[in-house]
Coordinates of C-alpha atoms in Angstrom, one line a residue:
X1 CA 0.0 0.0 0.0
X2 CA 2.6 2.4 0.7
X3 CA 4.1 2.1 -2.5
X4 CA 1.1 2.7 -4.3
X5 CA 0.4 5.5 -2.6
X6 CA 3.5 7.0 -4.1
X7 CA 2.6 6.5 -7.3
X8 CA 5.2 3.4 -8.2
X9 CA 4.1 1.2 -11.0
X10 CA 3.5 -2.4 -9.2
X11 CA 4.0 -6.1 -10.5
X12 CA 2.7 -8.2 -7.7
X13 CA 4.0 -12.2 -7.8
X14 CA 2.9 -14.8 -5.8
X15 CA 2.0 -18.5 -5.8
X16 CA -1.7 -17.9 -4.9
X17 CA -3.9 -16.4 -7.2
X18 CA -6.7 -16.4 -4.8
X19 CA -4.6 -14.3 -2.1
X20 CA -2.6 -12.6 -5.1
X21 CA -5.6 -10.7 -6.5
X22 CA -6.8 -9.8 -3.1
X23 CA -3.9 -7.9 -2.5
X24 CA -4.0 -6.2 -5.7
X25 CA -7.5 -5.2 -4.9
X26 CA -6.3 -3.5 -1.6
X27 CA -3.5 -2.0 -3.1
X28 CA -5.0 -0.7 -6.0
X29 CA -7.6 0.4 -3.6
X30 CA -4.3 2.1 -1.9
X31 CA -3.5 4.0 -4.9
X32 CA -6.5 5.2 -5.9
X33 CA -7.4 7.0 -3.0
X34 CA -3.6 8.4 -2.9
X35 CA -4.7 10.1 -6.4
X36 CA -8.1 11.4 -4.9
X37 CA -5.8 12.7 -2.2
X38 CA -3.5 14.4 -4.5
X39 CA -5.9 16.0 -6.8
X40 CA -4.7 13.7 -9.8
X41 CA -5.6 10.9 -11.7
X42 CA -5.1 7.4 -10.7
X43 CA -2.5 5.7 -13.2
X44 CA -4.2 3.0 -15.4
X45 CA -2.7 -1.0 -14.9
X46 CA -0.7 0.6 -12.2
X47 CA -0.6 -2.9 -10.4
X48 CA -0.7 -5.8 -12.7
X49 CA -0.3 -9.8 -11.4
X50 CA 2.1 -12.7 -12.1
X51 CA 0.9 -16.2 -10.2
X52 CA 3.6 -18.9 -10.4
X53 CA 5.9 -20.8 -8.0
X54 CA 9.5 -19.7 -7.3
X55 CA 10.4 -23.4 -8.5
X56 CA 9.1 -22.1 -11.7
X57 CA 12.4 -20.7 -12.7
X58 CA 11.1 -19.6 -16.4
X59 CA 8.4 -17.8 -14.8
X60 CA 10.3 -16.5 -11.7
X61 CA 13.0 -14.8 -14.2
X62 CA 10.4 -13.5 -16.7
X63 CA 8.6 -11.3 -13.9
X64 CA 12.4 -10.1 -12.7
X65 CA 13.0 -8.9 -16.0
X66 CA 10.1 -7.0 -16.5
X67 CA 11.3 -4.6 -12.7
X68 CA 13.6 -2.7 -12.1
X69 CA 13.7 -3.6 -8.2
X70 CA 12.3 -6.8 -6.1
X71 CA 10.9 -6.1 -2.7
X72 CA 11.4 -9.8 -1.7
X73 CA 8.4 -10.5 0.9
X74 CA 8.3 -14.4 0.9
X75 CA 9.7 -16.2 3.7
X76 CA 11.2 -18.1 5.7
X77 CA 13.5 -16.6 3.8
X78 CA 16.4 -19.3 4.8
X79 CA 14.1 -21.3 1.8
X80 CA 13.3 -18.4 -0.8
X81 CA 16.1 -15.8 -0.6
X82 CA 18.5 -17.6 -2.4
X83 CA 16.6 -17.8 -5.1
X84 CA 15.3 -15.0 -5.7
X85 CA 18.2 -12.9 -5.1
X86 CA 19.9 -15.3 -7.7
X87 CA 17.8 -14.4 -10.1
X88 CA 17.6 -11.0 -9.9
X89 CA 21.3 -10.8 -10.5
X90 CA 20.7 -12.9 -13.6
X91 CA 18.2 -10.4 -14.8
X92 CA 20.1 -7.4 -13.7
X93 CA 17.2 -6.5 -11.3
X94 CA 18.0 -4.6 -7.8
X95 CA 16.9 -6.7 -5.0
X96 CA 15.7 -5.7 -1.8
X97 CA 14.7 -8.3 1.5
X98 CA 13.1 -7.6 4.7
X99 CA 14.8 -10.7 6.7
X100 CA 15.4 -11.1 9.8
X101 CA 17.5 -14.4 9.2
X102 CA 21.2 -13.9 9.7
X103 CA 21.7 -17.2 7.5
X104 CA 19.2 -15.9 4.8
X105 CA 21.5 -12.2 4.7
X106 CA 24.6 -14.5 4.2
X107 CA 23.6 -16.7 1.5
X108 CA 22.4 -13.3 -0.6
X109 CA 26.0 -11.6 0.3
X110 CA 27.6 -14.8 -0.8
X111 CA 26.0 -13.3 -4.5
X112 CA 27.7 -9.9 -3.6
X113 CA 30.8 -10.5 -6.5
X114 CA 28.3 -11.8 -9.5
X115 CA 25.8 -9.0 -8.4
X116 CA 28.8 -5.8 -8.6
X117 CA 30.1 -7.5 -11.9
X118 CA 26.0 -7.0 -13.0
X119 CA 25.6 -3.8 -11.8
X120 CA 23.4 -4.9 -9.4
X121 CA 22.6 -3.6 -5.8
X122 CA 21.6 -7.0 -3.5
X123 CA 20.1 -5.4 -0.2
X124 CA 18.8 -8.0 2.2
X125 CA 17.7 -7.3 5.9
X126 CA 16.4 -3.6 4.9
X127 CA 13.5 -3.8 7.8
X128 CA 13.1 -3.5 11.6
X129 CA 15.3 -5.9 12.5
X130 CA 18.2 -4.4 10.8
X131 CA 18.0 -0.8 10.1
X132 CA 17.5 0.7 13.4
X133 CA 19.6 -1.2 15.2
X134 CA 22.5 -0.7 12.4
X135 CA 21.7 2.8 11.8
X136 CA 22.1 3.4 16.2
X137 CA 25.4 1.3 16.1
X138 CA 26.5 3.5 13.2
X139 CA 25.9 7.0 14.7
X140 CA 27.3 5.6 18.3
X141 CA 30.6 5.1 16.0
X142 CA 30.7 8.1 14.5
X143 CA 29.9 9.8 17.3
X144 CA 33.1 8.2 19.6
X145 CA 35.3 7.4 17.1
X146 CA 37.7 5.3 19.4
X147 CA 35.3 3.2 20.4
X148 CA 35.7 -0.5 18.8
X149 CA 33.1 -2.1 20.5
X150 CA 29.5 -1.6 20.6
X151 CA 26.2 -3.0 21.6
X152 CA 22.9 -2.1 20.6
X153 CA 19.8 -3.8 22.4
X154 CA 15.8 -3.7 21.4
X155 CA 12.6 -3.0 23.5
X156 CA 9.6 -3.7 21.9
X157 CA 6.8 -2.0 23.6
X158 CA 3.7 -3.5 23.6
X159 CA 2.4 -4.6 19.6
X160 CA 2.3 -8.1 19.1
X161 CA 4.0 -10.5 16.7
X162 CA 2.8 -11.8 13.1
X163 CA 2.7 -15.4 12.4
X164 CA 5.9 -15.3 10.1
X165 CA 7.9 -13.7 12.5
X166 CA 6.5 -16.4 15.8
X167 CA 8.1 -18.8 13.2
X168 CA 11.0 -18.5 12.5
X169 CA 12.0 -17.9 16.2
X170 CA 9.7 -21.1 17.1
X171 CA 12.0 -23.0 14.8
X172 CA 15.5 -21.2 16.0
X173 CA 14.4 -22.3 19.1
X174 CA 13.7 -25.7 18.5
X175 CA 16.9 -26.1 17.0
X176 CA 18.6 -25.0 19.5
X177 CA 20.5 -22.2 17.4
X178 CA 23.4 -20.3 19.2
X179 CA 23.1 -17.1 20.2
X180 CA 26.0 -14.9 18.0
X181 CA 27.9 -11.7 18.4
X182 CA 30.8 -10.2 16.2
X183 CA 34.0 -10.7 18.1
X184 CA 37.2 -9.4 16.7
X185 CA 35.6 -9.2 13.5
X186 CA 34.1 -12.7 13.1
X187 CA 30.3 -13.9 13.8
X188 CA 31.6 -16.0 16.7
X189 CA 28.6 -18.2 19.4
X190 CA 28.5 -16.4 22.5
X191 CA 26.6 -16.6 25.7
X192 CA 22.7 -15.7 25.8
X193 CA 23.0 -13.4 28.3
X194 CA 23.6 -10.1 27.5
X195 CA 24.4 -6.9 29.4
X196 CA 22.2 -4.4 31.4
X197 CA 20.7 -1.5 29.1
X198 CA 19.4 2.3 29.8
X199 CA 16.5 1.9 27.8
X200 CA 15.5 5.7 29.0
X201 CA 12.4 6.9 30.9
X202 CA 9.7 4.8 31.9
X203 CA 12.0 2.0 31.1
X204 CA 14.9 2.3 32.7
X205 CA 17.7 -0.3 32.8
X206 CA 16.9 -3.6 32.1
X207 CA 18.6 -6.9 31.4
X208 CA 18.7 -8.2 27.8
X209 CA 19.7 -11.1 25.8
X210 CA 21.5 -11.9 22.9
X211 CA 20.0 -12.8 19.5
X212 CA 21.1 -13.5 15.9
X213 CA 20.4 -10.9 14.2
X214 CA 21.6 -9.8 10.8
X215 CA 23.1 -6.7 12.0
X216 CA 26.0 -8.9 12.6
X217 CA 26.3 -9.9 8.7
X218 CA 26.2 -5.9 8.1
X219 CA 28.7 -4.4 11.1
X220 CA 31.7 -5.0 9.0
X221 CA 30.5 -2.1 6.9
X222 CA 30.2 0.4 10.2
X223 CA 31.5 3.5 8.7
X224 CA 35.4 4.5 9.8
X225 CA 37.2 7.4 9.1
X226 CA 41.0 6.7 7.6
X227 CA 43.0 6.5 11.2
X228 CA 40.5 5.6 12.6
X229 CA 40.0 1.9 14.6
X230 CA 37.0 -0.3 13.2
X231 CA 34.2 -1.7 15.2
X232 CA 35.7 -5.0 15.6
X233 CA 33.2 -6.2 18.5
X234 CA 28.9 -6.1 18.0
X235 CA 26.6 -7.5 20.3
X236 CA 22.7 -7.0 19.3
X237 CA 20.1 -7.8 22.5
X238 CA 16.9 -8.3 23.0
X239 CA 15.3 -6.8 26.5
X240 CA 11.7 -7.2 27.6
X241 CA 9.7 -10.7 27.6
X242 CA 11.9 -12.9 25.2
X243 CA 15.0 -11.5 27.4
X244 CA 13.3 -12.0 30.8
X245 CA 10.6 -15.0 30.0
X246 CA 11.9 -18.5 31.0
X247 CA 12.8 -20.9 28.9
X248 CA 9.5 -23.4 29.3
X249 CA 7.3 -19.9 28.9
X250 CA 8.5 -18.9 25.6
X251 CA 7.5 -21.7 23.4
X252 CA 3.8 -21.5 24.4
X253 CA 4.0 -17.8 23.6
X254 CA 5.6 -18.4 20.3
X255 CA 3.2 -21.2 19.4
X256 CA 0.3 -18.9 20.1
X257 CA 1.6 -16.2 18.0
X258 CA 2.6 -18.9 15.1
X259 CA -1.0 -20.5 14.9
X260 CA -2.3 -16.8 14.5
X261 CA -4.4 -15.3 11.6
X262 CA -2.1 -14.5 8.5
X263 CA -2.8 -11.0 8.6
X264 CA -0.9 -10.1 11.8
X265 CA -1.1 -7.5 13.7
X266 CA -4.2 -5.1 12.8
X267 CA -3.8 -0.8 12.6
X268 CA -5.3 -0.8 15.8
X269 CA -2.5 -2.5 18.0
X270 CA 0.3 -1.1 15.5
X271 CA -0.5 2.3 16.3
X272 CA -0.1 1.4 20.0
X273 CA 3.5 -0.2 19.8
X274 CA 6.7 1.2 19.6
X275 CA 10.2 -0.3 20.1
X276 CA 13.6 1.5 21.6
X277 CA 17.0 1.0 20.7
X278 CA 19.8 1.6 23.5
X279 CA 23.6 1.5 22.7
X280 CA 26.5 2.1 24.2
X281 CA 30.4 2.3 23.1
X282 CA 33.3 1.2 24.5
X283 CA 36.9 1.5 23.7
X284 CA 39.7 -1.1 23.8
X285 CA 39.9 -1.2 27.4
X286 CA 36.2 -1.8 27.8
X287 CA 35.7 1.8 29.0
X288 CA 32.4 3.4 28.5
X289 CA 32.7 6.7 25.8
X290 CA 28.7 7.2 25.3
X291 CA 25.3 5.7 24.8
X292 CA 22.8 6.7 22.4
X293 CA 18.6 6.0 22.1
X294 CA 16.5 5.6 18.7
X295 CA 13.0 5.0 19.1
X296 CA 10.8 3.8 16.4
X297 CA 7.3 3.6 15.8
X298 CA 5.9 -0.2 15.6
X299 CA 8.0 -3.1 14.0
X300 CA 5.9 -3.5 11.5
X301 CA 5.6 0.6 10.3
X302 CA 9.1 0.5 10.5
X303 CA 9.8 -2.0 8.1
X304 CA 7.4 -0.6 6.1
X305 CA 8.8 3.0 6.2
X306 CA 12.7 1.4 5.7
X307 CA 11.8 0.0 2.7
X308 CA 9.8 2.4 0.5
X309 CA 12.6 5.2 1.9
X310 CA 15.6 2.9 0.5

C-alpha cells in the first residue's frame, strides 16, 4: 500500500492467485485513493499480477525482467532468498529483502561478486530488525570514534507478533541455534545473556539477551574514518519478555503467536506499539565513551517506512 500510494508502477508475484488478487484489490484500492488525495488521476494497470511458483524458474526470471527492483516478501526466507536474489542478478534486477534471518543475509552476500560484476545492488535485511539497530550502532561510531566495541539492544513495547515472525523464532528455538555476536571481527557463538541497558524513561535499565540478528552480517561495513579503529566487536540484545521470559514460557508464547491469523497484527494495535534501541560504546579497554537511544514507531511501520525510503 505504501508504494502505491507514491505512485510506483507495481508487478505483484505470488503463488496464490486467490490471495494474489486480493492484495492487488487492496493496493489498488491504496492508490486510488492516494490520487483522490492528491488531486490527480489514478494511473491505469498501475498494479498488474504474475501467479507462479519460485520453482518455476522460467516464470520467476520473466517477472524479474520485466522490474527494475524486487521487494522480496516471501519467507522463511532461509528457503526463498536464495533464489530469488539469484535471479535478480541474472536479470540485472536490484533486489531488496526484509529478513530477519542472519543465514538468509549471508547466502544473498555470498552473491555480492556476481551482483557488482552485474551492476546490481543485493540489499537483504532492509526492515526493523536491521535498520535501526544498524543505523544506532553506526551514529554511536561516528559519534566516539575510538570506540571498537558496541552493543545495541531492542525493546519492543507493547504490539504483538505476526505469524511469520513467531516462526521462525519457534523454529530457531527448537533447534537449539546459538546465540552470535561479532567478536574481533568474526560472527563467533557467544553466551545468551547479554548486558544491562538504559533503555530511558519509563524503562529504565533492564537486562537483555543476545540474539542472531543480521546486524551482525552488516557491522563490517560500520562506517570509519582513515585512522580511525574499526568496530571490531557487536553485540545485538533483546530486552523485555523474550529476554526476561523462561525458557518453558517462551515456546507457548511463540506457538500462540505462530498459529495466528495470516494478517498479523491489525492498525489498531500497531498504532499502540513502539520499540527503543539503546547502545552504548566502549573503547579497547572496555571503557564506556557514550550511549545513544533511537525510538521507532511499531516493527511492523518501520519495516514498512525502511523499505519504500531505501
Amino acid at each position: 500500500e505504501a508504494a502505491a500510494r507514491r505512485g510506483w508502477r507495481l508487478l505483484l508475484c505470488g503463488r496464490d492467485g486467490a490471495k494474489l488478487a486480493e492484495v492487488a484489490r487492496i493496493v489498488t484500492d491504496a492508490a486510488a485513493a492516494a490520487a483522490r488525495e492528491e488531486g490527480r488521476a489514478a494511473a491505469e494497470g498501475a498494479v498488474a499480477l504474475s501467479c507462479f511458483s519460485l520453482r518455476d524458474t522460467q516464470a520467476l526470471h520473466g517477472a524479474l525482467r520485466r522490474a527494475e527492483c524486487v521487494l522480496h516478501l516471501a519467507g522463511p526466507y532461509e528457503e526463498t532468498a536464495s533464489a530469488v536474489a539469484s535471479g535478480a542478478v541474472l536479470a540485472r534486477t536490484h533486489y531488496v529483502d526484509v529478513s530477519g534471518e542472519w543465514r538468509s543475509v549471508q547466502a544473498v552476500q555470498a552473491l555480492g561478486d556476481r551482483a557488482a560484476a552485474s551492476g546490481v545492488m543485493l540489499l537483504p535485511a532492509a526492515g526493523f530488525d536491521s535498520v535501526p539497530t544498524d543505523a544506532l550502532a553506526a551514529r554511536l561510531k561516528l559519534r566516539w570514534a575510538a570506540s571498537t566495541a558496541v552493543v545495541v539492544g531492542v525493546l519492543p513495547v507493547r504490539g504483538a507478533l505476526s505469524r511469520g515472525t513467531a516462526r521462525v523464532l519457534l523454529r530457531a528455538r527448537r533447534a537449539g541455534e546459538t546465540p552470535l555476536a561479532l567478536v574481533g571481527g568474526e560472527v563467533q557463538p557467544c553466551s545468551g545473556v547479554g548486558p544491562s541497558l538504559d533503555f530511558g524513561a519509563p524503562h529504565g535499565a533492564l537486562p537483555t539477551a543476545v540474539t542472531a540478528l543480521p546486524d551482525l552480517i552488516t557491522a563490517s561495513l560500520l562506517p570509519s574514518r582513515a585512522g580511525e579503529p574499526r568496530v571490531s566487536s557487536l553485540l545485538i540484545t533483546q530486552a523485555g519478555w523474550l529476554a526476561s521470559a523462561r525458557p518453558h514460557e517462551v515456546e507457548p508464547l511463540l506457538e500462540r503467536f505462530a498459529a495466528a491469523s495470516a494478517t498479523g497484527p491489525d492498525e489498531r494495535v500497531r498504532m499502540a506499539a513502539a520499540a527503543v534501541c539503546s547502545g552504548e560504546a566502549r573503547d579497547a579497554a572496555g571503557g564506556l565513551l557514550g550511549r545513544g537511544l533511537l525510538r521507532v514507531p511499531d516493527p511492523y511501520d518501520t519495516t514498512v517506512l525502511c523499505v519504500v525510503e531505501i
